[in-house]
Amino acid sequence: MSSDESLSSVDQRVTWHPFTQMAEWSPLVIERGEGSWLFDTEGRRYLDGVSSLWCNVHGHSQPRLDRALRDQLARIAHSTFLGLSHEPGIRLAAALVDVVPAGLTRVFYSDSGSTAVEIALKQSFQYWQLRGRPKKQRFLRLGDAYHGDTLGAVGVGGIELFHRVFGPLLVQSIAVPSPAGTDGSEALSRLEAELTNRAYEIAAFVVEPLVQGAAGMLVHPTGFLSRASELCRRHGVHLIADEVATGFGRTGTLFACEQESVSPDFLCLAKGISGGYLPLAATLSTEEIFSAFLGARSELKHFFHGHTYTANPLACAVGVESLALLRESTLANAQSRIPELTAALGRLASVPGVRSIRQCGMMAGIELESIDGRSVGVEVCERARAHDVILRPLGDVVVWMPPLSISADEILFLERATMVSIMAKGSR
Ligand SMILES: Cc1ncc(COP(=O)(O)O)c(C=O)c1O
């Protein structure tokens, strides 16, 4: 890299960004962050309206998280969790077990939301083999579900585009209609019918509790999760709760499952687990599931899965501090901000071009009317950037997912930038 070439042009020459049409890519290069704000290499600041892809919890450069990271760095940056252990990994697992829904007692680490889901699928699958039910090989999921980008996770997803491109590579799952926008009765009766007819071949039902984020912030009717959980239990099918997006305070409680008093068989966590600092994920399961994998080494019952950076000590050390901070103050801040976010969304609802608003705690989607069949989400988010706010759309839905530490004034800033960007859409 020569010193006279800008970072932006080097980026265009040598990188390949996720979910990005590189032919139309022009990078915004971020240099640092502070609280809810990102600063680019020109020194211009932007409100991080999507928490750096939904993972930031306490804001950027949070002093306590920085210190936890530095303290751990002074000891060791990485040592494997395969065959060895370390203090931050043990401490975080114990802290998680203390706060997750009752019955989840075992923590299996990995490094992304997709791997957290893959692990739940594989553990459920292997569990049934170990318990003498080898026909239980299939998975139920909701319409429009999104659980990540690795092949197993795409297989239990319902995003049509991904299935069109990668279909032949995927595990085929069974879809139940999403309950979003309904009273949930049809989705529940379809779920019950599938369970009644084929529980003998179904390992698990995978679901995002309360709200399907990447599907467009599709909020489920109250009671759906608890009814679905009861049905799964009654038919001997695992419930896998994917709280990759909803976990760590996002919906206003530490975990979304709490709101319906649901204890799933598997809980998938990632994103906010390290406060948004480092790649880390965890798949929690019950003692009943864990115990099926126990035996003499020669029996080969153990779980054959692991990643090089599983339980990275830096990430775990930050995770311990992040969870403590969340419980001490950041969750309470989010709970106070949720009504302010609701009020701001209420004002946006009357802006011409807004079709509907959906919200679950600190997650919101502003669905826009398309213009001449053209999706306007990208355009509105690009305009918001000119008003110093970073947003990312999901098709026609503009997502609001700010850090849980956001202030009341910053919510107003987010609202204003979004409002003017929506009002200006379609104009040159
Ligand atoms: C519910 C859900 N599950 C899984 C994932 C995948 O997580 P990751 O991008 O860390 O692989 C996401 C990412 O947005 C998600 O929202």
PDB file of C-alpha atoms and ligand atoms in Angstrom, residues 53-54 111-115 117 146-149 153 208 211 213-214 242-246 270-271, ligand 1:
ATOM      1  CA  LEU A  53     -25.034  -4.199  12.657  1.00  0.00           C
ATOM      2  CA  TRP A  54     -27.090  -4.583  15.826  1.00  0.00           C
ATOM      3  CA  ASP A 111     -17.834 -16.780  17.327  1.00  0.00           C
ATOM      4  CA  SER A 112     -20.886 -15.590  15.389  1.00  0.00           C
ATOM      5  CA  GLY A 113     -24.651 -15.741  15.426  1.00  0.00           C
ATOM      6  CA  SER A 114     -24.600 -18.174  12.515  1.00  0.00           C
ATOM      7  CA  THR A 115     -22.298 -20.590  14.335  1.00  0.00           C
ATOM      8  CA  VAL A 117     -27.405 -21.473  15.456  1.00  0.00           C
ATOM      9  CA  TYR A 146     -33.334 -15.498   9.164  1.00  0.00           C
ATOM     10  CA  HIS A 147     -30.794 -17.311  11.324  1.00  0.00           C
ATOM     11  CA  GLY A 148     -27.459 -16.515   9.661  1.00  0.00           C
ATOM     12  CA  ASP A 149     -25.415 -17.124   6.548  1.00  0.00           C
ATOM     13  CA  ALA A 153     -28.352 -21.528   9.271  1.00  0.00           C
ATOM     14  CA  GLU A 208     -36.543 -15.748  16.918  1.00  0.00           C
ATOM     15  CA  VAL A 211     -39.593 -10.312  16.672  1.00  0.00           C
ATOM     16  CA  GLY A 213     -35.393  -8.866  12.924  1.00  0.00           C
ATOM     17  CA  ALA A 214     -33.820  -9.416   9.525  1.00  0.00           C
ATOM     18  CA  ASP A 242     -32.351 -17.580  18.411  1.00  0.00           C
ATOM     19  CA  GLU A 243     -31.721 -14.476  20.537  1.00  0.00           C
ATOM     20  CA  VAL A 244     -28.769 -13.349  18.450  1.00  0.00           C
ATOM     21  CA  ALA A 245     -30.598 -10.094  17.675  1.00  0.00           C
ATOM     22  CA  THR A 246     -33.033  -9.893  20.599  1.00  0.00           C
ATOM     23  CA  ALA A 270     -24.046 -13.514  19.810  1.00  0.00           C
ATOM     24  CA  LYS A 271     -23.941  -9.826  18.737  1.00  0.00           C
TER      25      LYS A 271
HETATM   26  C1  LIG B   1     -31.630 -13.632  14.558  1.00  0.00           C
HETATM   27  C2  LIG B   1     -30.282 -13.755  13.942  1.00  0.00           C
HETATM   28  N1  LIG B   1     -29.663 -14.950  13.964  1.00  0.00           N
HETATM   29  C3  LIG B   1     -28.432 -15.117  13.466  1.00  0.00           C
HETATM   30  C4  LIG B   1     -27.766 -14.063  12.885  1.00  0.00           C
HETATM   31  C5  LIG B   1     -26.394 -14.270  12.313  1.00  0.00           C
HETATM   32  O1  LIG B   1     -25.449 -13.654  13.104  1.00  0.00           O
HETATM   33  P1  LIG B   1     -23.965 -13.395  12.547  1.00  0.00           P
HETATM   34  O2  LIG B   1     -24.108 -12.301  11.521  1.00  0.00           O
HETATM   35  O3  LIG B   1     -23.177 -12.980  13.750  1.00  0.00           O
HETATM   36  O4  LIG B   1     -23.504 -14.667  11.953  1.00  0.00           O
HETATM   37  C6  LIG B   1     -28.360 -12.803  12.846  1.00  0.00           C
HETATM   38  C7  LIG B   1     -27.675 -11.653  12.242  1.00  0.00           C
HETATM   39  O5  LIG B   1     -28.217 -10.617  11.992  1.00  0.00           O
HETATM   40  C8  LIG B   1     -29.654 -12.639  13.388  1.00  0.00           C
HETATM   41  O6  LIG B   1     -30.280 -11.454  13.359  1.00  0.00           O
END
